[in-house]
Amino acid sequence: MTGPVIRPRRLRTTQALRRMVAETSLEARQLVLPVFVREGIDAPVPISSMPGVVQHTRSSLLAAVSEAAELGLGGVMLFGIPAAKDAVGSGALAADGILNVAIADVVAEVGDALTVMSDLCLDEFTDHGHCGVLTDDGRVDNDRTLELYAEMARVHAEAGVHMVGPSGMMDGQVSVVRSALDGIGHTDVSILAYSAKYASAFYGPFREAVDSSLQGDRRTYQQDGANAVEGVREALLDVEQGADLVMVKPALAYLDVVRRVRDAVDVPVAAYNISGEYSMLEAAAAHGWIDREPAILETLTSIRRAGADVILTYWAAEAARLLAP
Ligand code: PBG
């Protein structure tokens, strides 16, 4: 009996050959590290549901971002946790608010060596934990929230941010942010739109990370996990409104949406490998149930293969170290 003539295994023979024909790359420049900075603490506070991730002090944040720059990461995404929260998220707009001072600190530290990005959303600053302000009957008020997002964009730009990430899923948020930035001459500040952002159970650990007091859920404004066509629609609307990059979030349960969005738009696509995705793998690895480092790289490669040009991931620095030659 003669064997098969066509043998795909031939291309898997050596590491050098596999490397040569690999379809998907994973590089430090494609990774963005999300970081948390908390007001009023004098030492970093571990986040118990995200082993290895902390709430930074203003100074420990600087060490983390300079390491990110040395590793050649694409950028950092800053989240601020204020000492006090209120119904309208005042801490988000105050010039001395934690996120705004952290943006200035980070830009002073790393300059243009990293893309400095900021979360443009109210949920870290509101005592009810929603991404916007509420109407008298407790619904999230889209249009009043947009006015606050516009102001937040101006404050972040004045602090020196390179890219803002509107993440609240208010309709029209990208165009409002774009005109607010342009209105004060910050035409170079770019927008990473959280376009297809799904109401997800996998955000759980993030709620601890930002000390969120959210009751209930975000299903009236974040997307229904049943819908992929709608995710593409959201991305197309954001491109029309001036988004420089569009994002799909979460990543792993929505890899099909990442692919569809990649095929539909002509701007870079990002995907957010979120807190619950991080914690699941870390927990399994801590039990010795999976081999942690290969599992991290396989996860990130799957998100790239689905079509993401950029990945926000809590493993960004570690992955960059693993990938270093
Ligand atoms: C909203 C925001 C959230 C995350 C990033 N930006 C939380 C939410 O929408 O509920 C989640 C990120 C993660 O889970 O890692 N500001």
GROMACS .gro file of C-alpha atoms and ligand atoms in nm:
model
  341
    1MET     CA    1   0.000   0.000   0.000
    2THR     CA    2   0.132   0.345  -0.092
    3GLY     CA    3   0.091   0.630   0.150
    4PRO     CA    4  -0.075   0.966   0.083
    5VAL     CA    5   0.098   1.204  -0.158
    6ILE     CA    6  -0.039   1.514   0.003
    7ARG     CA    7   0.098   1.547   0.355
    8PRO     CA    8   0.010   1.871   0.542
    9ARG     CA    9   0.217   1.743   0.833
   10ARG     CA   10   0.532   1.812   0.631
   11LEU     CA   11   0.499   2.183   0.715
   12ARG     CA   12   0.493   2.102   1.085
   13THR     CA   13   0.822   1.917   1.093
   14THR     CA   14   1.046   2.170   1.268
   15GLN     CA   15   0.998   2.477   1.481
   16ALA     CA   16   1.170   2.688   1.215
   17LEU     CA   17   0.932   2.564   0.947
   18ARG     CA   18   0.625   2.612   1.165
   19ARG     CA   19   0.743   2.963   1.245
   20MET     CA   20   0.794   3.039   0.877
   21VAL     CA   21   0.444   2.937   0.773
   22ALA     CA   22   0.254   3.068   1.077
   23GLU     CA   23  -0.049   3.262   0.954
   24THR     CA   24  -0.098   3.466   1.268
   25SER     CA   25   0.153   3.676   1.457
   26LEU     CA   26   0.145   3.785   1.817
   27GLU     CA   27   0.367   4.082   1.894
   28ALA     CA   28   0.413   4.316   2.187
   29ARG     CA   29   0.315   4.618   1.976
   30GLN     CA   30  -0.033   4.467   1.930
   31LEU     CA   31  -0.097   4.446   2.304
   32VAL     CA   32  -0.246   4.711   2.530
   33LEU     CA   33  -0.224   4.683   2.908
   34PRO     CA   34  -0.529   4.801   3.105
   35VAL     CA   35  -0.422   4.955   3.439
   36PHE     CA   36  -0.615   5.070   3.745
   37VAL     CA   37  -0.516   5.369   3.955
   38ARG     CA   38  -0.691   5.442   4.281
   39GLU     CA   39  -0.714   5.768   4.467
   40GLY     CA   40  -0.603   5.792   4.829
   41ILE     CA   41  -0.399   5.474   4.875
   42ASP     CA   42  -0.032   5.461   4.967
   43ALA     CA   43   0.047   5.107   4.852
   44PRO     CA   44  -0.089   4.900   4.562
   45VAL     CA   45  -0.402   4.701   4.652
   46PRO     CA   46  -0.426   4.349   4.508
   47ILE     CA   47  -0.749   4.259   4.328
   48SER     CA   48  -0.834   3.920   4.478
   49SER     CA   49  -1.039   3.796   4.181
   50MET     CA   50  -0.759   3.890   3.939
   51PRO     CA   51  -0.440   3.737   4.081
   52GLY     CA   52  -0.139   3.942   3.971
   53VAL     CA   53  -0.342   4.258   3.897
   54VAL     CA   54  -0.350   4.552   4.139
   55GLN     CA   55  -0.507   4.888   4.195
   56HIS     CA   56  -0.206   5.117   4.157
   57THR     CA   57  -0.104   5.420   4.354
   58ARG     CA   58  -0.006   5.718   4.141
   59SER     CA   59   0.358   5.623   4.182
   60SER     CA   60   0.332   5.247   4.132
   61LEU     CA   61   0.140   5.324   3.813
   62LEU     CA   62   0.444   5.502   3.675
   63ALA     CA   63   0.663   5.197   3.729
   64ALA     CA   64   0.406   4.981   3.548
   65VAL     CA   65   0.380   5.211   3.248
   66SER     CA   66   0.752   5.258   3.209
   67GLU     CA   67   0.792   4.881   3.211
   68ALA     CA   68   0.517   4.865   2.945
   69ALA     CA   69   0.714   5.112   2.733
   70GLU     CA   70   1.038   4.915   2.775
   71LEU     CA   71   0.858   4.599   2.667
   72GLY     CA   72   0.740   4.768   2.348
   73LEU     CA   73   0.368   4.736   2.420
   74GLY     CA   74   0.124   4.920   2.197
   75GLY     CA   75  -0.025   5.119   2.480
   76VAL     CA   76  -0.187   5.138   2.818
   77MET     CA   77  -0.556   5.191   2.899
   78LEU     CA   78  -0.610   5.386   3.220
   79PHE     CA   79  -0.900   5.333   3.459
   80GLY     CA   80  -0.941   5.560   3.762
   81ILE     CA   81  -1.102   5.474   4.095
   82PRO     CA   82  -1.202   5.786   4.288
   83ALA     CA   83  -1.211   5.804   4.669
   84ALA     CA   84  -1.573   5.922   4.658
   85LYS     CA   85  -1.850   5.845   4.411
   86ASP     CA   86  -2.177   6.031   4.353
   87ALA     CA   87  -2.487   6.014   4.135
   88VAL     CA   88  -2.340   6.218   3.847
   89GLY     CA   89  -1.981   6.094   3.865
   90SER     CA   90  -1.833   6.437   3.947
   91GLY     CA   91  -1.489   6.286   4.001
   92ALA     CA   92  -1.471   6.215   3.629
   93LEU     CA   93  -1.478   6.584   3.536
   94ALA     CA   94  -1.271   6.740   3.814
   95ALA     CA   95  -0.933   6.853   3.681
   96ASP     CA   96  -0.776   6.701   3.994
   97GLY     CA   97  -0.983   6.381   3.960
   98ILE     CA   98  -0.777   6.063   3.984
   99LEU     CA   99  -0.802   5.962   3.618
  100ASN     CA  100  -0.715   6.309   3.495
  101VAL     CA  101  -0.407   6.348   3.714
  102ALA     CA  102  -0.301   5.994   3.623
  103ILE     CA  103  -0.322   6.072   3.250
  104ALA     CA  104  -0.091   6.370   3.300
  105ASP     CA  105   0.147   6.164   3.517
  106VAL     CA  106   0.166   5.883   3.262
  107VAL     CA  107   0.216   6.111   2.965
  108ALA     CA  108   0.494   6.289   3.156
  109GLU     CA  109   0.654   5.951   3.229
  110VAL     CA  110   0.639   5.779   2.890
  111GLY     CA  111   0.578   6.063   2.644
  112ASP     CA  112   0.512   5.921   2.300
  113ALA     CA  113   0.679   5.585   2.369
  114LEU     CA  114   0.337   5.434   2.437
  115THR     CA  115  -0.013   5.519   2.324
  116VAL     CA  116  -0.175   5.652   2.639
  117MET     CA  117  -0.545   5.570   2.640
  118SER     CA  118  -0.819   5.655   2.888
  119ASP     CA  119  -1.150   5.493   2.972
  120LEU     CA  120  -1.414   5.750   2.889
  121CYS     CA  121  -1.708   5.635   3.098
  122LEU     CA  122  -1.882   5.730   3.420
  123ASP     CA  123  -1.926   5.392   3.587
  124GLU     CA  124  -1.610   5.410   3.793
  125PHE     CA  125  -1.729   5.746   3.928
  126THR     CA  126  -2.101   5.695   3.993
  127ASP     CA  127  -2.236   5.564   4.322
  128HIS     CA  128  -2.502   5.360   4.136
  129GLY     CA  129  -2.233   5.211   3.912
  130HIS     CA  130  -2.401   5.283   3.578
  131CYS     CA  131  -2.214   5.421   3.279
  132GLY     CA  132  -2.425   5.735   3.271
  133VAL     CA  133  -2.654   5.957   3.475
  134LEU     CA  134  -3.002   5.834   3.561
  135THR     CA  135  -3.348   5.971   3.492
  136ASP     CA  136  -3.588   6.022   3.783
  137ASP     CA  137  -3.729   5.677   3.723
  138GLY     CA  138  -3.386   5.514   3.728
  139ARG     CA  139  -3.312   5.462   3.356
  140VAL     CA  140  -2.976   5.556   3.205
  141ASP     CA  141  -3.027   5.893   3.035
  142ASN     CA  142  -2.850   5.866   2.700
  143ASP     CA  143  -2.848   6.230   2.593
  144ARG     CA  144  -2.765   6.390   2.927
  145THR     CA  145  -2.482   6.138   2.961
  146LEU     CA  146  -2.347   6.246   2.622
  147GLU     CA  147  -2.299   6.601   2.753
  148LEU     CA  148  -2.087   6.464   3.037
  149TYR     CA  149  -1.886   6.244   2.797
  150ALA     CA  150  -1.810   6.552   2.587
  151GLU     CA  151  -1.677   6.731   2.893
  152MET     CA  152  -1.481   6.423   2.999
  153ALA     CA  153  -1.320   6.406   2.655
  154ARG     CA  154  -1.211   6.768   2.684
  155VAL     CA  155  -1.063   6.711   3.030
  156HIS     CA  156  -0.872   6.400   2.916
  157ALA     CA  157  -0.739   6.580   2.611
  158GLU     CA  158  -0.624   6.875   2.823
  159ALA     CA  159  -0.444   6.623   3.047
  160GLY     CA  160  -0.255   6.503   2.739
  161VAL     CA  161  -0.418   6.172   2.649
  162HIS     CA  162  -0.343   6.028   2.304
  163MET     CA  163  -0.658   5.819   2.263
  164VAL     CA  164  -0.991   5.810   2.445
  165GLY     CA  165  -1.199   5.496   2.483
  166PRO     CA  166  -1.570   5.577   2.514
  167SER     CA  167  -1.701   5.257   2.674
  168GLY     CA  168  -2.051   5.342   2.795
  169MET     CA  169  -2.253   5.230   2.491
  170MET     CA  170  -2.452   5.554   2.472
  171ASP     CA  171  -2.593   5.608   2.123
  172GLY     CA  172  -2.406   5.888   1.945
  173GLN     CA  173  -2.112   5.888   2.186
  174VAL     CA  174  -1.842   5.879   1.919
  175SER     CA  175  -1.968   6.181   1.728
  176VAL     CA  176  -2.019   6.381   2.046
  177VAL     CA  177  -1.667   6.298   2.167
  178ARG     CA  178  -1.518   6.377   1.824
  179SER     CA  179  -1.678   6.719   1.807
  180ALA     CA  180  -1.588   6.798   2.169
  181LEU     CA  181  -1.223   6.719   2.094
  182ASP     CA  182  -1.220   6.908   1.766
  183GLY     CA  183  -1.400   7.200   1.928
  184ILE     CA  184  -1.101   7.270   2.150
  185GLY     CA  185  -0.842   7.199   1.881
  186HIS     CA  186  -0.752   6.843   1.982
  187THR     CA  187  -0.797   6.703   1.634
  188ASP     CA  188  -0.506   6.463   1.692
  189VAL     CA  189  -0.658   6.284   1.989
  190SER     CA  190  -0.794   5.959   1.851
  191ILE     CA  191  -1.095   5.751   1.948
  192LEU     CA  192  -1.099   5.380   2.030
  193ALA     CA  193  -1.472   5.312   2.022
  194TYR     CA  194  -1.608   5.034   2.238
  195SER     CA  195  -1.848   4.962   1.955
  196ALA     CA  196  -1.979   4.610   2.007
  197LYS     CA  197  -1.983   4.585   2.382
  198TYR     CA  198  -2.195   4.305   2.518
  199ALA     CA  199  -2.370   4.285   2.856
  200SER     CA  200  -2.154   4.007   2.996
  201ALA     CA  201  -2.122   3.796   3.309
  202PHE     CA  202  -1.748   3.787   3.243
  203TYR     CA  203  -1.702   4.147   3.365
  204GLY     CA  204  -1.743   4.019   3.722
  205PRO     CA  205  -1.385   4.062   3.844
  206PHE     CA  206  -1.366   4.414   3.691
  207ARG     CA  207  -1.640   4.519   3.933
  208GLU     CA  208  -1.402   4.439   4.218
  209ALA     CA  209  -1.116   4.608   4.034
  210VAL     CA  210  -1.301   4.941   4.024
  211ASP     CA  211  -1.493   4.900   4.353
  212SER     CA  212  -1.817   4.914   4.155
  213SER     CA  213  -2.142   4.946   4.343
  214LEU     CA  214  -2.355   4.839   4.046
  215GLN     CA  215  -2.690   4.683   4.131
  216GLY     CA  216  -2.862   4.492   3.853
  217ASP     CA  217  -2.714   4.487   3.505
  218ARG     CA  218  -2.647   4.697   3.195
  219ARG     CA  219  -2.883   4.519   2.957
  220THR     CA  220  -3.069   4.831   2.850
  221TYR     CA  221  -2.757   4.979   2.694
  222GLN     CA  222  -2.494   4.708   2.640
  223GLN     CA  223  -2.565   4.452   2.371
  224ASP     CA  224  -2.749   4.123   2.389
  225GLY     CA  225  -2.510   3.831   2.350
  226ALA     CA  226  -2.749   3.674   2.102
  227ASN     CA  227  -2.673   3.939   1.838
  228ALA     CA  228  -2.383   3.943   1.593
  229VAL     CA  229  -2.534   4.141   1.303
  230GLU     CA  230  -2.610   4.417   1.551
  231GLY     CA  231  -2.245   4.417   1.659
  232VAL     CA  232  -2.144   4.491   1.301
  233ARG     CA  233  -2.406   4.765   1.283
  234GLU     CA  234  -2.268   4.929   1.596
  235ALA     CA  235  -1.916   4.918   1.454
  236LEU     CA  236  -2.022   5.067   1.120
  237LEU     CA  237  -2.210   5.347   1.298
  238ASP     CA  238  -1.900   5.428   1.502
  239VAL     CA  239  -1.679   5.439   1.193
  240GLU     CA  240  -1.929   5.678   1.034
  241GLN     CA  241  -1.913   5.896   1.346
  242GLY     CA  242  -1.535   5.915   1.332
  243ALA     CA  243  -1.401   5.622   1.534
  244ASP     CA  244  -1.032   5.563   1.457
  245LEU     CA  245  -1.046   5.206   1.589
  246VAL     CA  246  -1.347   4.995   1.680
  247MET     CA  247  -1.356   4.737   1.954
  248VAL     CA  248  -1.542   4.416   2.031
  249LYS     CA  249  -1.576   4.323   2.396
  250PRO     CA  250  -1.556   4.066   2.555
  251ALA     CA  251  -1.323   3.878   2.320
  252LEU     CA  252  -1.347   3.503   2.376
  253ALA     CA  253  -1.721   3.449   2.381
  254TYR     CA  254  -1.748   3.684   2.080
  255LEU     CA  255  -1.470   3.575   1.844
  256ASP     CA  256  -1.725   3.542   1.563
  257VAL     CA  257  -1.818   3.907   1.614
  258VAL     CA  258  -1.450   4.004   1.601
  259ARG     CA  259  -1.425   3.829   1.263
  260ARG     CA  260  -1.742   3.984   1.125
  261VAL     CA  261  -1.642   4.332   1.234
  262ARG     CA  262  -1.290   4.285   1.092
  263ASP     CA  263  -1.444   4.194   0.757
  264ALA     CA  264  -1.688   4.486   0.762
  265VAL     CA  265  -1.478   4.792   0.852
  266ASP     CA  266  -1.171   4.964   0.712
  267VAL     CA  267  -1.018   5.076   1.043
  268PRO     CA  268  -0.813   4.872   1.292
  269VAL     CA  269  -1.016   4.640   1.512
  270ALA     CA  270  -0.942   4.588   1.881
  271ALA     CA  271  -1.074   4.319   2.112
  272TYR     CA  272  -1.081   4.332   2.492
  273ASN     CA  273  -0.967   4.012   2.662
  274ILE     CA  274  -1.162   4.102   2.974
  275SER     CA  275  -1.131   4.040   3.346
  276GLY     CA  276  -1.338   3.720   3.364
  277GLU     CA  277  -1.141   3.567   3.078
  278TYR     CA  278  -0.823   3.644   3.268
  279SER     CA  279  -0.954   3.510   3.598
  280MET     CA  280  -1.085   3.183   3.454
  281LEU     CA  281  -0.750   3.091   3.308
  282GLU     CA  282  -0.559   3.206   3.616
  283ALA     CA  283  -0.786   3.003   3.843
  284ALA     CA  284  -0.752   2.688   3.635
  285ALA     CA  285  -0.374   2.732   3.619
  286ALA     CA  286  -0.354   2.790   3.995
  287HIS     CA  287  -0.522   2.451   4.040
  288GLY     CA  288  -0.268   2.293   3.809
  289TRP     CA  289  -0.545   2.210   3.563
  290ILE     CA  290  -0.391   2.385   3.262
  291ASP     CA  291  -0.041   2.491   3.166
  292ARG     CA  292  -0.056   2.864   3.224
  293GLU     CA  293   0.193   3.023   2.982
  294PRO     CA  294   0.101   2.825   2.669
  295ALA     CA  295  -0.265   2.878   2.756
  296ILE     CA  296  -0.211   3.256   2.769
  297LEU     CA  297  -0.036   3.263   2.432
  298GLU     CA  298  -0.295   3.033   2.274
  299THR     CA  299  -0.574   3.257   2.403
  300LEU     CA  300  -0.416   3.573   2.265
  301THR     CA  301  -0.335   3.404   1.934
  302SER     CA  302  -0.700   3.297   1.899
  303ILE     CA  303  -0.813   3.658   1.936
  304ARG     CA  304  -0.562   3.772   1.674
  305ARG     CA  305  -0.665   3.489   1.442
  306ALA     CA  306  -1.030   3.592   1.475
  307GLY     CA  307  -0.926   3.928   1.329
  308ALA     CA  308  -0.823   4.158   1.610
  309ASP     CA  309  -0.537   4.391   1.517
  310VAL     CA  310  -0.501   4.507   1.876
  311ILE     CA  311  -0.575   4.322   2.202
  312LEU     CA  312  -0.638   4.478   2.540
  313THR     CA  313  -0.521   4.220   2.791
  314TYR     CA  314  -0.409   4.205   3.154
  315TRP     CA  315  -0.137   3.968   3.032
  316ALA     CA  316   0.013   4.228   2.796
  317ALA     CA  317   0.340   4.276   2.984
  318GLU     CA  318   0.383   3.910   3.062
  319ALA     CA  319   0.301   3.802   2.707
  320ALA     CA  320   0.555   4.053   2.574
  321ARG     CA  321   0.817   3.896   2.799
  322LEU     CA  322   0.721   3.547   2.680
  323LEU     CA  323   0.740   3.656   2.317
  324ALA     CA  324   1.074   3.833   2.349
  325PRO     CA  325   1.339   3.656   2.142
  326PBG     C1  326  -1.683   5.042   3.160
  326PBG     C2  327  -1.593   4.926   3.142
  326PBG     C3  328  -1.611   4.795   3.189
  326PBG     C4  329  -1.499   4.723   3.151
  326PBG     C5  330  -1.415   4.810   3.082
  326PBG     N1  331  -1.477   4.933   3.076
  326PBG     C6  332  -1.718   4.737   3.274
  326PBG     C7  333  -1.856   4.724   3.226
  326PBG     O1  334  -1.896   4.773   3.122
  326PBG     O2  335  -1.935   4.662   3.300
  326PBG     C8  336  -1.476   4.578   3.180
  326PBG     C9  337  -1.336   4.530   3.157
  326PBG    C10  338  -1.309   4.395   3.211
  326PBG     O3  339  -1.401   4.324   3.259
  326PBG     O4  340  -1.192   4.357   3.209
  326PBG     N2  341  -1.612   5.155   3.207
   0.00000   0.00000   0.00000
